[in-house]
Amino acid sequence: MLREGLIYLSESGKAKKVLTGLPVTRGMSRRFVPGETVDELVGAIKEANAAGLAATANYLGEAEKNEANCRAAADVYYDILDRIHTEHLDANVSMKFTQMGQVISQDFLTENLGRVLTKAKEEDTFIRFDMESSEYVDPTLDEFQGFWDQGWRNIGVVLQSYLFRTMDDARRMVELGTRVRICKGAYNEPPEVAYQERHEVDQSFLDAARLLIAEGNYPGIATHDENMIDGVVRFVTEQKVPSDRFEFQMLHGVRRDLQQELVKAGYRVRVYIPFGVSWYPYLMRRLAERPANMLFMAGSVVKESPLGFLWPGGGRNGRGE
Ligand code: FDA
């Protein structure tokens, strides 16, 4: 219920106006979004690299209908790719088709994305296309396959295990030979298209992860769920899959302890580092995933008040994060 409410708020323009004006919301966003500029992003990537983590950089933005904003987003990605190359960062980028012009027109998207793809190819950097809500799945996979068929190979997609269709899509992507990130899915999806029970979403995640590891091309296993991670570790151990055939992926600011445990155990781990001014829907989706984060937020409110010293834990969430 709370999850649905938070996802609803992530899409509400009115709520956005009110909530983004509150210092506490901005403060909370800092946990998940390290900054608004490319310099701040690069600082966070360097910190991650120093801790043994690869990174994927995401300039926040989605559902963009204005051509100038889409071009500006492409400029930012161009700049990020440049910094990754010149500063020898262990990083790639993640972006959304709807940020680059998918909702404007196919021709515009192709043109706007073209120069970013060219730059990434020249520098041998990989671009991941995030997956959005279910109405975008067909357009995204078709768009993606269009670029793949034109010969672009430094690109990959994301599939969400809560959707009924995901095993079929995973088989389609395995056949194509492309890299897939598998995650559970972050949007509110109706029972017509998505599993509603946690155990079903988890089973689908493990099924897809096993298929992608056994038959796919260097999949990204994107989860903070220890049961999913244990299931994958058991599978790769039984099947003697080398640890350089896949990577775990987690979000910046989430389960840093687990990220380090996996690195120490010899697995590859990549953190997704978002940045930029459009942090509001991203933050709301992160709160929806773990409503306990609301306590952290409430803690910050109390901390900012004159009675702040009464709040136990001083705004930390109790897991050292
Ligand atoms: P689950 O939600 O079951 O959480 C398991 C445990 O992880 C929780 O009990 C908690 O301990 C911890 N946890 C999870 N989320 C947390 C949070 N926000 N704060 C603190 N703790 C948290 N989705 C999508 O629809 N399209 C996409 O393209 C992507 N891309 C993507 C990239 C990467 C690298 C990651 C890690 C995730 C995504 N996602 C995504 C989001 C994904 O679909 C999903 O919503 C979250 O990863 C949460 O699901 P978990 O698998 O972590 O399990």
Short mmCIF file of C-alpha atoms and ligand atoms in Angstrom, two decimals:
data_model
loop_
_atom_site.label_atom_id
_atom_site.label_comp_id
_atom_site.label_asym_id
_atom_site.label_seq_id
_atom_site.Cartn_x
_atom_site.Cartn_y
_atom_site.Cartn_z
CA MET A 1 0.00 0.00 0.00
CA LEU A 2 2.76 2.41 1.05
CA ARG A 3 4.80 1.25 -1.95
CA GLU A 4 1.92 2.04 -4.33
CA GLY A 5 1.47 5.45 -2.67
CA LEU A 6 5.13 6.33 -3.07
CA ILE A 7 5.21 5.22 -6.69
CA TYR A 8 2.06 7.33 -7.27
CA LEU A 9 3.86 10.31 -5.69
CA SER A 10 6.86 9.71 -7.97
CA GLU A 11 4.57 10.42 -10.95
CA SER A 12 2.59 13.32 -9.47
CA GLY A 13 3.56 16.80 -10.63
CA LYS A 14 1.85 18.47 -7.64
CA ALA A 15 3.59 16.29 -5.06
CA LYS A 16 6.88 16.89 -6.84
CA LYS A 17 6.44 20.65 -6.52
CA VAL A 18 5.79 20.44 -2.77
CA LEU A 19 8.30 17.73 -1.86
CA THR A 20 11.28 18.94 -3.87
CA GLY A 21 11.04 22.27 -2.03
CA LEU A 22 11.59 20.61 1.35
CA PRO A 23 15.18 20.56 2.63
CA VAL A 24 14.57 17.10 4.12
CA THR A 25 13.68 15.63 0.71
CA ARG A 26 16.79 17.14 -0.85
CA GLY A 27 18.84 15.87 2.09
CA MET A 28 17.42 12.37 1.67
CA SER A 29 18.19 12.40 -2.05
CA ARG A 30 21.88 12.84 -1.20
CA ARG A 31 22.01 9.31 0.10
CA PHE A 32 21.05 7.90 -3.29
CA VAL A 33 22.17 10.71 -5.62
CA PRO A 34 25.69 11.97 -4.89
CA GLY A 35 25.29 15.31 -6.65
CA GLU A 36 23.96 17.39 -9.49
CA THR A 37 27.11 18.01 -11.58
CA VAL A 38 29.44 15.87 -13.70
CA ASP A 39 32.30 16.76 -11.31
CA GLU A 40 30.32 15.37 -8.37
CA LEU A 41 29.51 12.26 -10.39
CA VAL A 42 33.18 11.75 -11.26
CA GLY A 43 34.08 12.13 -7.57
CA ALA A 44 31.60 9.38 -6.68
CA ILE A 45 32.90 7.10 -9.46
CA LYS A 46 36.46 7.55 -8.20
CA GLU A 47 35.37 6.65 -4.67
CA ALA A 48 33.60 3.54 -5.95
CA ASN A 49 36.62 2.50 -8.05
CA ALA A 50 38.91 2.97 -5.05
CA ALA A 51 36.64 0.58 -3.12
CA GLY A 52 36.99 -2.08 -5.84
CA LEU A 53 33.63 -1.34 -7.50
CA ALA A 54 33.00 -0.60 -11.17
CA ALA A 55 30.35 2.04 -11.86
CA THR A 56 27.59 2.89 -14.28
CA ALA A 57 26.72 6.59 -14.52
CA ASN A 58 23.16 7.77 -15.01
CA TYR A 59 22.16 11.36 -15.73
CA LEU A 60 18.69 11.52 -14.18
CA GLY A 61 15.81 12.23 -16.54
CA GLU A 62 12.89 10.46 -18.19
CA ALA A 63 9.75 10.98 -20.30
CA GLU A 64 11.26 14.08 -21.95
CA LYS A 65 9.07 15.77 -24.56
CA ASN A 66 11.26 18.79 -25.26
CA GLU A 67 13.88 18.43 -28.01
CA ALA A 68 16.28 20.96 -26.46
CA ASN A 69 16.27 19.04 -23.16
CA CYS A 70 16.94 15.75 -24.97
CA ARG A 71 19.87 17.35 -26.81
CA ALA A 72 21.15 18.75 -23.51
CA ALA A 73 20.99 15.24 -21.98
CA ALA A 74 22.98 13.88 -24.94
CA ASP A 75 25.59 16.64 -24.36
CA VAL A 76 25.90 15.59 -20.72
CA TYR A 77 26.41 11.95 -21.68
CA TYR A 78 29.03 13.06 -24.23
CA ASP A 79 30.82 14.88 -21.44
CA ILE A 80 30.60 11.86 -19.09
CA LEU A 81 32.02 9.55 -21.77
CA ASP A 82 34.86 12.00 -22.24
CA ARG A 83 35.66 12.04 -18.52
CA ILE A 84 35.47 8.22 -18.29
CA HIS A 85 38.01 8.01 -21.12
CA THR A 86 40.43 10.78 -20.15
CA GLU A 87 40.42 9.97 -16.43
CA HIS A 88 40.63 6.19 -16.99
CA LEU A 89 37.56 5.50 -14.87
CA ASP A 90 36.22 1.96 -14.47
CA ALA A 91 32.73 2.96 -15.58
CA ASN A 92 30.11 2.82 -18.30
CA VAL A 93 26.79 4.67 -18.67
CA SER A 94 23.09 3.89 -18.20
CA MET A 95 20.39 5.97 -19.86
CA LYS A 96 16.71 5.89 -20.73
CA PHE A 97 15.37 6.02 -24.29
CA THR A 98 12.61 8.38 -23.10
CA GLN A 99 15.29 10.81 -21.90
CA MET A 100 16.92 10.83 -25.33
CA GLY A 101 13.78 11.51 -27.40
CA GLN A 102 11.82 8.25 -27.69
CA VAL A 103 8.53 10.02 -26.97
CA ILE A 104 9.26 12.72 -29.60
CA SER A 105 9.95 10.58 -32.67
CA GLN A 106 12.03 7.68 -33.86
CA ASP A 107 14.03 9.93 -36.22
CA PHE A 108 14.82 12.38 -33.46
CA LEU A 109 15.88 9.59 -31.08
CA THR A 110 18.15 8.05 -33.72
CA GLU A 111 19.77 11.39 -34.48
CA ASN A 112 20.15 12.52 -30.87
CA LEU A 113 21.49 9.19 -29.65
CA GLY A 114 23.69 8.69 -32.71
CA ARG A 115 26.52 10.95 -31.66
CA VAL A 116 26.55 9.53 -28.10
CA LEU A 117 26.71 5.98 -29.51
CA THR A 118 29.53 7.01 -31.85
CA LYS A 119 31.52 8.57 -29.02
CA ALA A 120 30.98 5.49 -26.82
CA LYS A 121 32.07 3.19 -29.64
CA GLU A 122 35.22 5.24 -30.33
CA GLU A 123 36.14 4.98 -26.67
CA ASP A 124 35.03 1.38 -26.25
CA THR A 125 32.54 2.27 -23.52
CA PHE A 126 29.33 0.37 -22.99
CA ILE A 127 25.84 1.96 -22.90
CA ARG A 128 23.00 0.33 -20.99
CA PHE A 129 19.39 1.29 -21.72
CA ASP A 130 17.34 1.18 -18.51
CA MET A 131 13.84 -0.29 -18.65
CA GLU A 132 10.85 1.86 -17.73
CA SER A 133 7.18 1.06 -17.08
CA SER A 134 5.47 -1.76 -18.99
CA GLU A 135 4.02 0.35 -21.83
CA TYR A 136 7.63 1.14 -22.83
CA VAL A 137 8.88 -2.45 -22.91
CA ASP A 138 7.92 -3.23 -26.51
CA PRO A 139 9.09 0.16 -27.88
CA THR A 140 12.33 -0.11 -25.89
CA LEU A 141 13.18 -3.66 -27.00
CA ASP A 142 12.23 -2.89 -30.61
CA GLU A 143 14.21 0.36 -30.58
CA PHE A 144 17.12 -1.49 -29.02
CA GLN A 145 17.00 -4.25 -31.62
CA GLY A 146 16.90 -1.56 -34.33
CA PHE A 147 20.21 -0.13 -33.08
CA TRP A 148 21.62 -3.65 -32.69
CA ASP A 149 20.64 -4.53 -36.27
CA GLN A 150 22.43 -1.36 -37.47
CA GLY A 151 25.60 -2.92 -36.07
CA TRP A 152 25.99 -1.21 -32.68
CA ARG A 153 27.49 -3.77 -30.29
CA ASN A 154 28.49 -1.66 -27.27
CA ILE A 155 24.88 -1.58 -26.03
CA GLY A 156 22.66 -3.62 -23.71
CA VAL A 157 19.18 -3.64 -22.18
CA VAL A 158 17.37 -4.30 -18.89
CA LEU A 159 14.63 -6.84 -18.16
CA GLN A 160 12.34 -6.84 -15.11
CA SER A 161 11.45 -10.16 -13.46
CA TYR A 162 8.03 -8.95 -12.23
CA LEU A 163 6.69 -9.02 -15.82
CA PHE A 164 5.12 -12.27 -17.09
CA ARG A 165 6.83 -11.78 -20.45
CA THR A 166 10.38 -11.60 -19.15
CA MET A 167 11.52 -15.19 -19.80
CA ASP A 168 10.46 -14.82 -23.45
CA ASP A 169 12.28 -11.49 -23.69
CA ALA A 170 15.35 -13.04 -22.04
CA ARG A 171 15.38 -15.83 -24.66
CA ARG A 172 15.03 -13.21 -27.42
CA MET A 173 18.01 -11.24 -26.05
CA VAL A 174 20.09 -14.42 -25.58
CA GLU A 175 19.47 -15.24 -29.24
CA LEU A 176 20.56 -11.71 -30.19
CA GLY A 177 23.73 -12.15 -28.12
CA THR A 178 23.33 -8.87 -26.25
CA ARG A 179 24.13 -8.04 -22.64
CA VAL A 180 21.14 -7.98 -20.29
CA ARG A 181 20.75 -6.53 -16.80
CA ILE A 182 18.10 -8.45 -14.89
CA CYS A 183 16.33 -6.65 -12.02
CA LYS A 184 13.00 -7.13 -10.22
CA GLY A 185 11.36 -3.94 -11.58
CA ALA A 186 10.61 -0.62 -9.89
CA TYR A 187 7.20 0.49 -11.20
CA ASN A 188 3.58 -0.17 -10.19
CA GLU A 189 2.38 -2.78 -12.67
CA PRO A 190 -1.15 -4.25 -12.84
CA PRO A 191 -1.98 -7.97 -12.39
CA GLU A 192 -2.69 -8.22 -16.13
CA VAL A 193 1.02 -7.93 -16.92
CA ALA A 194 2.99 -8.54 -13.72
CA TYR A 195 3.36 -10.94 -10.80
CA GLN A 196 1.97 -9.41 -7.62
CA GLU A 197 3.42 -11.89 -5.13
CA ARG A 198 6.99 -11.47 -3.95
CA HIS A 199 7.81 -15.19 -4.24
CA GLU A 200 6.70 -15.17 -7.89
CA VAL A 201 8.86 -12.14 -8.72
CA ASP A 202 11.80 -13.82 -6.95
CA GLN A 203 11.34 -17.14 -8.75
CA SER A 204 11.15 -15.33 -12.08
CA PHE A 205 14.33 -13.38 -11.17
CA LEU A 206 16.26 -16.58 -10.43
CA ASP A 207 14.97 -18.33 -13.56
CA ALA A 208 15.98 -15.41 -15.77
CA ALA A 209 19.34 -14.95 -14.01
CA ARG A 210 20.20 -18.65 -14.48
CA LEU A 211 19.27 -18.55 -18.17
CA LEU A 212 21.29 -15.39 -18.76
CA ILE A 213 24.34 -16.72 -16.91
CA ALA A 214 24.22 -20.13 -18.63
CA GLU A 215 23.45 -18.96 -22.16
CA GLY A 216 23.69 -15.17 -22.29
CA ASN A 217 26.42 -12.59 -22.74
CA TYR A 218 27.94 -11.20 -19.52
CA PRO A 219 24.67 -10.46 -17.65
CA GLY A 220 24.30 -7.90 -14.88
CA ILE A 221 22.57 -9.39 -11.83
CA ALA A 222 21.01 -6.28 -10.30
CA THR A 223 19.68 -6.86 -6.81
CA HIS A 224 20.32 -6.19 -3.11
CA ASP A 225 18.25 -9.21 -2.10
CA GLU A 226 20.50 -11.67 -0.26
CA ASN A 227 18.25 -14.59 -1.23
CA MET A 228 18.66 -13.74 -4.93
CA ILE A 229 22.41 -13.32 -4.51
CA ASP A 230 22.70 -16.64 -2.60
CA GLY A 231 20.70 -18.37 -5.32
CA VAL A 232 22.99 -17.01 -8.03
CA VAL A 233 26.16 -17.83 -6.08
CA ARG A 234 24.90 -21.41 -5.56
CA PHE A 235 24.15 -21.75 -9.27
CA VAL A 236 27.52 -20.44 -10.49
CA THR A 237 29.35 -22.60 -7.94
CA GLU A 238 27.48 -25.76 -8.98
CA GLN A 239 27.90 -25.00 -12.67
CA LYS A 240 31.53 -23.89 -12.23
CA VAL A 241 30.83 -20.59 -14.00
CA PRO A 242 33.93 -18.33 -13.81
CA SER A 243 33.33 -15.11 -11.88
CA ASP A 244 34.29 -12.98 -14.90
CA ARG A 245 31.29 -14.22 -16.91
CA PHE A 246 28.78 -11.97 -15.10
CA GLU A 247 28.62 -9.12 -12.60
CA PHE A 248 26.48 -8.15 -9.65
CA GLN A 249 25.02 -4.66 -9.75
CA MET A 250 23.65 -2.51 -6.93
CA LEU A 251 22.50 1.06 -6.45
CA HIS A 252 24.76 3.76 -5.04
CA GLY A 253 23.96 4.16 -1.34
CA VAL A 254 22.22 0.79 -0.93
CA ARG A 255 23.77 -2.16 0.96
CA ARG A 256 27.34 -0.96 0.81
CA ASP A 257 28.20 -3.76 3.26
CA LEU A 258 26.97 -6.40 0.80
CA GLN A 259 28.79 -4.73 -2.09
CA GLN A 260 32.06 -5.07 -0.18
CA GLU A 261 31.35 -8.67 0.88
CA LEU A 262 30.90 -9.68 -2.74
CA VAL A 263 34.08 -7.87 -3.84
CA LYS A 264 36.01 -9.65 -1.07
CA ALA A 265 34.56 -12.98 -2.21
CA GLY A 266 36.05 -12.34 -5.67
CA TYR A 267 32.91 -11.27 -7.57
CA ARG A 268 32.64 -8.29 -9.89
CA VAL A 269 30.31 -5.60 -8.56
CA ARG A 270 29.12 -2.46 -10.36
CA VAL A 271 27.28 0.40 -8.67
CA TYR A 272 24.66 2.46 -10.47
CA ILE A 273 25.43 6.12 -9.73
CA PRO A 274 22.70 8.58 -10.71
CA PHE A 275 23.23 12.34 -10.65
CA GLY A 276 21.55 15.53 -11.81
CA VAL A 277 18.74 17.85 -10.79
CA SER A 278 15.88 15.50 -11.78
CA TRP A 279 16.29 13.31 -8.71
CA TYR A 280 12.67 13.39 -7.48
CA PRO A 281 11.08 10.33 -9.24
CA TYR A 282 14.27 8.32 -8.64
CA LEU A 283 14.18 9.09 -4.91
CA MET A 284 10.49 8.19 -4.63
CA ARG A 285 11.09 4.81 -6.29
CA ARG A 286 13.96 4.10 -3.86
CA LEU A 287 11.71 4.96 -0.90
CA ALA A 288 9.01 2.68 -2.32
CA GLU A 289 11.47 -0.22 -2.43
CA ARG A 290 12.20 0.10 1.24
CA PRO A 291 9.58 2.08 3.13
CA ALA A 292 11.86 1.86 6.19
CA ASN A 293 13.82 4.60 4.42
CA MET A 294 10.91 6.85 5.37
CA LEU A 295 12.07 6.49 8.98
CA PHE A 296 15.45 7.76 7.91
CA MET A 297 13.68 10.70 6.32
CA ALA A 298 11.55 11.30 9.40
CA GLY A 299 14.77 11.13 11.43
CA SER A 300 16.21 13.89 9.30
CA VAL A 301 13.13 16.04 9.91
CA VAL A 302 13.55 15.66 13.66
CA LYS A 303 17.28 16.31 13.37
CA GLU A 304 16.60 19.57 11.57
CA SER A 305 14.21 20.62 14.36
CA PRO A 306 15.40 22.11 17.69
CA LEU A 307 14.62 18.75 19.37
CA GLY A 308 16.69 16.82 16.86
CA PHE A 309 19.00 15.39 19.51
CA LEU A 310 16.03 13.26 20.75
CA TRP A 311 16.06 11.08 17.63
CA PRO A 312 17.90 7.81 18.32
CA GLY A 313 20.51 6.85 15.74
CA GLY A 314 21.00 10.40 14.49
CA GLY A 315 19.37 9.77 11.12
CA ARG A 316 21.30 6.62 10.29
CA ASN A 317 19.17 3.65 9.32
CA GLY A 318 20.72 1.20 11.70
CA ARG A 319 22.63 -0.74 9.05
CA GLY A 320 25.55 1.61 8.84
CA GLU A 321 24.30 3.15 5.57
P1 FDA B 1 14.02 -6.04 -2.79
O1 FDA B 1 13.27 -4.86 -3.22
O2 FDA B 1 13.33 -7.30 -2.47
O3 FDA B 1 15.03 -5.65 -1.70
C1 FDA B 1 15.87 -6.59 -1.02
C2 FDA B 1 16.61 -5.89 0.11
O4 FDA B 1 17.51 -4.93 -0.47
C3 FDA B 1 15.73 -5.05 1.03
O5 FDA B 1 15.20 -5.83 2.05
C4 FDA B 1 16.73 -4.02 1.53
O6 FDA B 1 17.57 -4.58 2.52
C5 FDA B 1 17.57 -3.75 0.33
N1 FDA B 1 17.04 -2.63 -0.48
C6 FDA B 1 16.41 -2.70 -1.67
N2 FDA B 1 16.11 -1.46 -2.12
C7 FDA B 1 16.53 -0.60 -1.19
C8 FDA B 1 16.51 0.81 -1.05
N3 FDA B 1 15.97 1.59 -1.97
N4 FDA B 1 17.05 1.35 0.07
C9 FDA B 1 17.62 0.59 1.02
N5 FDA B 1 17.66 -0.76 0.96
C10 FDA B 1 17.14 -1.35 -0.11
N6 FDA B 1 14.35 -1.08 -12.12
C11 FDA B 1 13.70 -0.89 -13.29
O7 FDA B 1 12.47 -0.99 -13.34
N7 FDA B 1 14.40 -0.57 -14.42
C12 FDA B 1 15.76 -0.49 -14.43
O8 FDA B 1 16.34 -0.23 -15.48
C13 FDA B 1 16.45 -0.71 -13.21
N8 FDA B 1 17.80 -0.63 -13.14
C14 FDA B 1 18.45 -1.01 -11.98
C15 FDA B 1 19.84 -1.03 -11.95
C16 FDA B 1 20.49 -1.50 -10.82
C17 FDA B 1 21.99 -1.56 -10.81
C18 FDA B 1 19.74 -1.91 -9.68
C19 FDA B 1 20.41 -2.46 -8.46
C20 FDA B 1 18.38 -1.83 -9.70
C21 FDA B 1 17.72 -1.36 -10.83
N9 FDA B 1 16.34 -1.25 -10.86
C22 FDA B 1 15.70 -1.00 -12.06
C23 FDA B 1 15.55 -1.32 -9.59
C24 FDA B 1 15.06 -2.73 -9.33
O9 FDA B 1 14.06 -3.07 -10.25
C25 FDA B 1 14.46 -2.85 -7.92
O10 FDA B 1 13.41 -1.94 -7.79
C26 FDA B 1 15.48 -2.61 -6.81
O11 FDA B 1 16.73 -3.12 -7.14
C27 FDA B 1 15.02 -3.28 -5.50
O12 FDA B 1 14.92 -4.65 -5.69
P2 FDA B 1 15.92 -5.73 -5.03
O13 FDA B 1 16.23 -6.75 -6.07
O14 FDA B 1 17.07 -5.07 -4.41
O15 FDA B 1 15.04 -6.53 -3.99
#
